[in-house]
Coordinates of C-alpha atoms in Angstrom, one line a residue:
M1 CA -28.1 -150.2 1.3
A2 CA -29.5 -153.0 -0.9
E3 CA -32.3 -155.1 0.6
K4 CA -31.2 -158.4 1.9
R5 CA -32.2 -161.4 -0.2
L6 CA -34.2 -164.0 1.8
N7 CA -32.8 -167.5 2.0
L8 CA -35.2 -170.3 3.2
F9 CA -35.1 -174.1 3.5
A10 CA -38.2 -176.3 3.6
I11 CA -38.6 -180.1 4.1
D12 CA -41.6 -182.5 4.0
T13 CA -41.4 -186.2 4.6
S14 CA -45.0 -186.9 5.7
S15 CA -45.7 -189.1 2.7
K16 CA -43.8 -191.4 0.3
N17 CA -42.9 -188.3 -1.6
I18 CA -39.7 -187.1 0.1
S19 CA -39.0 -183.5 -0.7
F20 CA -37.0 -180.4 0.2
S21 CA -36.9 -177.0 -1.3
I22 CA -34.4 -174.1 -0.9
L23 CA -34.9 -170.5 -1.8
W24 CA -31.3 -169.4 -2.4
K25 CA -30.3 -166.0 -3.9
E26 CA -33.8 -165.6 -5.2
K27 CA -33.8 -169.0 -7.0
F28 CA -35.9 -172.0 -6.0
I29 CA -34.0 -175.3 -5.8
N30 CA -36.4 -178.3 -5.5
Y31 CA -35.9 -182.0 -4.8
N32 CA -38.8 -184.6 -4.9
S33 CA -38.5 -188.3 -5.0
K34 CA -40.8 -191.3 -4.3
K35 CA -37.9 -193.7 -4.7
I36 CA -35.9 -192.9 -1.5
S37 CA -36.8 -193.3 2.2
A38 CA -36.9 -190.4 4.6
S39 CA -33.8 -191.8 6.3
D40 CA -31.8 -191.1 3.1
I41 CA -32.8 -187.4 2.7
L42 CA -29.7 -186.0 4.5
I43 CA -27.6 -187.5 1.7
Y44 CA -29.4 -185.6 -0.9
I45 CA -29.5 -182.4 1.1
E46 CA -25.7 -182.6 1.4
K47 CA -25.4 -183.2 -2.4
Y48 CA -27.6 -180.2 -3.2
I49 CA -25.8 -177.9 -0.7
K50 CA -22.5 -178.8 -2.4
K51 CA -23.9 -178.7 -6.0
F52 CA -25.4 -175.2 -5.6
S53 CA -22.7 -173.8 -3.2
I54 CA -25.3 -173.2 -0.4
S55 CA -24.2 -172.1 3.0
L56 CA -26.7 -173.3 5.7
K57 CA -25.5 -170.6 8.1
D58 CA -26.9 -168.1 5.6
I59 CA -30.4 -169.7 5.6
D60 CA -32.7 -167.2 7.4
C61 CA -35.4 -169.7 8.4
F62 CA -36.2 -173.4 8.3
I63 CA -39.7 -174.7 7.3
V64 CA -41.1 -178.1 8.0
G65 CA -44.3 -179.8 6.9
K66 CA -45.9 -181.0 10.1
G67 CA -48.1 -183.7 8.6
P68 CA -50.4 -185.6 9.2
G69 CA -48.5 -188.5 7.8
S70 CA -45.8 -191.1 8.3
F71 CA -44.6 -191.5 11.9
M72 CA -41.0 -192.3 11.0
G73 CA -40.9 -189.8 8.1
L74 CA -42.0 -187.0 10.3
R75 CA -39.6 -188.0 13.1
I76 CA -36.7 -187.7 10.7
S77 CA -37.7 -184.3 9.1
F78 CA -38.4 -182.8 12.5
S79 CA -35.1 -184.0 13.9
I80 CA -33.3 -182.5 10.9
I81 CA -35.0 -179.1 11.3
K82 CA -34.5 -179.0 15.0
A83 CA -30.8 -179.8 14.6
F84 CA -30.4 -177.0 12.0
S85 CA -32.3 -174.5 14.0
I86 CA -30.4 -175.2 17.2
S87 CA -26.9 -175.3 15.7
L88 CA -27.4 -172.2 13.5
N89 CA -29.7 -170.3 15.9
K90 CA -32.4 -169.8 13.2
P91 CA -36.2 -169.7 13.5
I92 CA -38.6 -172.4 12.4
I93 CA -42.0 -172.2 10.6
S94 CA -44.3 -175.2 10.8
I95 CA -47.1 -175.6 8.2
G96 CA -49.6 -178.5 7.8
S97 CA -48.6 -180.8 4.9
F98 CA -52.2 -180.7 3.6
F99 CA -51.6 -177.0 2.7
S100 CA -49.0 -178.0 0.1
I101 CA -51.4 -180.5 -1.4
A102 CA -54.1 -177.9 -1.8
Y103 CA -51.8 -175.0 -2.8
P104 CA -51.4 -175.7 -6.5
F105 CA -55.2 -175.4 -7.0
I106 CA -55.9 -172.0 -5.2
K107 CA -56.4 -170.1 -8.5
K108 CA -58.9 -172.6 -9.9
Y109 CA -61.1 -173.7 -6.9
K110 CA -62.6 -171.8 -4.0
K111 CA -63.5 -174.9 -1.8
I112 CA -60.8 -177.6 -1.5
A113 CA -60.9 -180.8 0.5
V114 CA -57.8 -183.0 1.1
L115 CA -58.2 -186.5 2.4
T116 CA -55.8 -189.5 2.9
D117 CA -56.0 -193.0 4.4
A118 CA -56.0 -193.4 8.2
K119 CA -56.5 -197.2 8.1
R120 CA -59.2 -199.1 9.9
N121 CA -61.9 -197.7 7.6
L122 CA -61.1 -194.1 8.5
I123 CA -59.7 -191.2 6.6
Y124 CA -58.3 -188.0 7.8
G125 CA -59.1 -184.8 6.0
A126 CA -59.1 -181.0 6.1
T127 CA -60.9 -178.3 4.1
F128 CA -59.6 -175.0 2.7
Y129 CA -61.0 -171.9 1.2
S130 CA -59.2 -170.0 -1.5
D131 CA -59.8 -166.4 -2.6
G132 CA -57.5 -167.0 -5.6
K133 CA -54.4 -165.7 -3.9
N134 CA -54.6 -167.0 -0.3
L135 CA -55.3 -170.5 1.1
I136 CA -57.2 -170.4 4.3
L137 CA -57.7 -173.4 6.5
K138 CA -61.5 -173.9 7.1
E139 CA -61.5 -177.3 9.0
K140 CA -58.2 -178.6 10.4
E141 CA -57.0 -182.1 10.1
K142 CA -59.4 -184.6 11.7
L143 CA -60.4 -188.3 11.6
Y144 CA -63.6 -189.1 9.7
N145 CA -65.6 -191.9 8.3
I146 CA -65.2 -191.4 4.6
F147 CA -69.0 -191.3 4.0
D148 CA -69.5 -188.5 6.6
F149 CA -66.6 -186.5 5.1
I150 CA -67.8 -186.8 1.5
S151 CA -71.6 -186.4 2.1
K152 CA -71.3 -183.1 3.8
R153 CA -68.8 -181.6 1.2
E154 CA -70.0 -182.7 -2.2
D155 CA -69.5 -179.2 -3.6
Y156 CA -65.8 -179.3 -2.9
F157 CA -62.8 -180.1 -5.1
F158 CA -61.3 -183.3 -3.6
I159 CA -57.6 -184.2 -3.6
T160 CA -55.7 -187.3 -2.3
Y161 CA -52.5 -189.2 -2.8
D162 CA -54.2 -192.6 -2.0
E163 CA -55.7 -194.1 -5.1
H164 CA -57.9 -196.5 -3.2
I165 CA -59.4 -193.6 -1.2
K166 CA -60.4 -191.9 -4.4
E167 CA -62.0 -195.1 -5.6
E168 CA -64.0 -195.5 -2.4
A169 CA -65.1 -191.9 -2.5
L170 CA -66.3 -192.2 -6.1
K171 CA -68.3 -195.3 -5.2
L172 CA -70.2 -193.1 -2.7
S173 CA -70.9 -190.4 -5.3
L174 CA -69.9 -190.4 -8.9
N175 CA -70.7 -186.6 -9.1
L176 CA -67.7 -185.6 -7.0
N177 CA -65.2 -183.2 -8.5
F178 CA -62.1 -185.3 -7.8
C179 CA -58.6 -184.5 -8.9
S180 CA -57.6 -186.8 -11.8
K181 CA -54.1 -187.4 -10.4
M182 CA -52.6 -188.3 -7.1
V183 CA -51.2 -185.2 -5.4
F184 CA -48.4 -185.5 -2.8
P185 CA -47.1 -182.9 -0.3
K186 CA -44.2 -180.9 -1.7
A187 CA -41.8 -178.8 0.2
N188 CA -41.6 -176.1 -2.6
Y189 CA -45.2 -175.2 -1.9
L190 CA -44.6 -175.0 1.8
L191 CA -41.7 -172.7 1.1
K192 CA -43.8 -170.4 -1.0
M193 CA -46.5 -170.3 1.7
A194 CA -43.9 -169.6 4.3
L195 CA -42.8 -166.2 2.8
P196 CA -45.6 -164.2 4.5
Y197 CA -45.1 -166.2 7.7
Y198 CA -41.6 -165.1 7.8
L199 CA -42.4 -161.4 7.1
K200 CA -44.9 -161.5 9.9
K201 CA -42.4 -163.4 12.2
R202 CA -44.9 -166.2 12.7
F203 CA -42.2 -168.6 14.0
I204 CA -42.8 -171.5 16.3
P205 CA -40.7 -172.1 19.5
L206 CA -38.9 -175.4 19.7
E207 CA -40.9 -176.5 22.7
N208 CA -44.1 -176.1 20.6
L209 CA -42.8 -177.8 17.5
K210 CA -44.8 -181.0 17.2
P211 CA -45.7 -183.2 14.2
L212 CA -49.1 -184.6 13.4
Y213 CA -49.0 -188.3 12.8
I214 CA -51.1 -191.3 13.1
Y215 CA -50.7 -193.9 15.8
P216 CA -51.1 -197.3 14.1
K217 CA -52.6 -199.0 17.2
T218 CA -55.3 -196.4 18.0
C219 CA -55.6 -194.8 14.5
Q220 CA -55.8 -191.3 15.9
I221 CA -54.0 -188.2 14.9
K222 CA -52.0 -187.0 17.9
N223 CA -49.3 -184.6 18.8
V224 CA -46.0 -185.8 20.1

């Protein structure tokens, strides 16, 4: 009997880059846009499902970028993934959105730091280690003063999608190895990272599926 081809669906709406990715019959189908809101993503999912003749009931697993990021954006993507999972009785994999920011650089850098704006003169960041093939979380998402985060990690490769955060960091140290472009979370990288998760059955129960977002009033990353 021929080996079953794996079909996966991933979504990330933690930033202004709204994205989803589908592994369908061994082909990757990607959608990324900074011009739509997270509330419109279902329209584009439906368009792509029809365009590529995709059957959601044949998706083996749903993957969601859990943030940290936009409160409303994460609420929407988590609601979509939960609805798909419940109605189709399929498992879920949840992966931090910072992983997808760092993932494109795993072959070039061993020590990677991701940071974004958390308002009120704070940033939230995480660090990763790469062996060239695997991306390993070293320090999970946490709130920092930007000086404290930068000063203790000057030998890292830094990435952000906030231009003003990059400018502030370079004011503190011109010697930082900072990515020249803004890098946003993308669902296609989450999907690629999810393949070994699926094979190892590292699924997350619905009751444990929680996004990481920032409360505007307290400026703290919290679970909901």
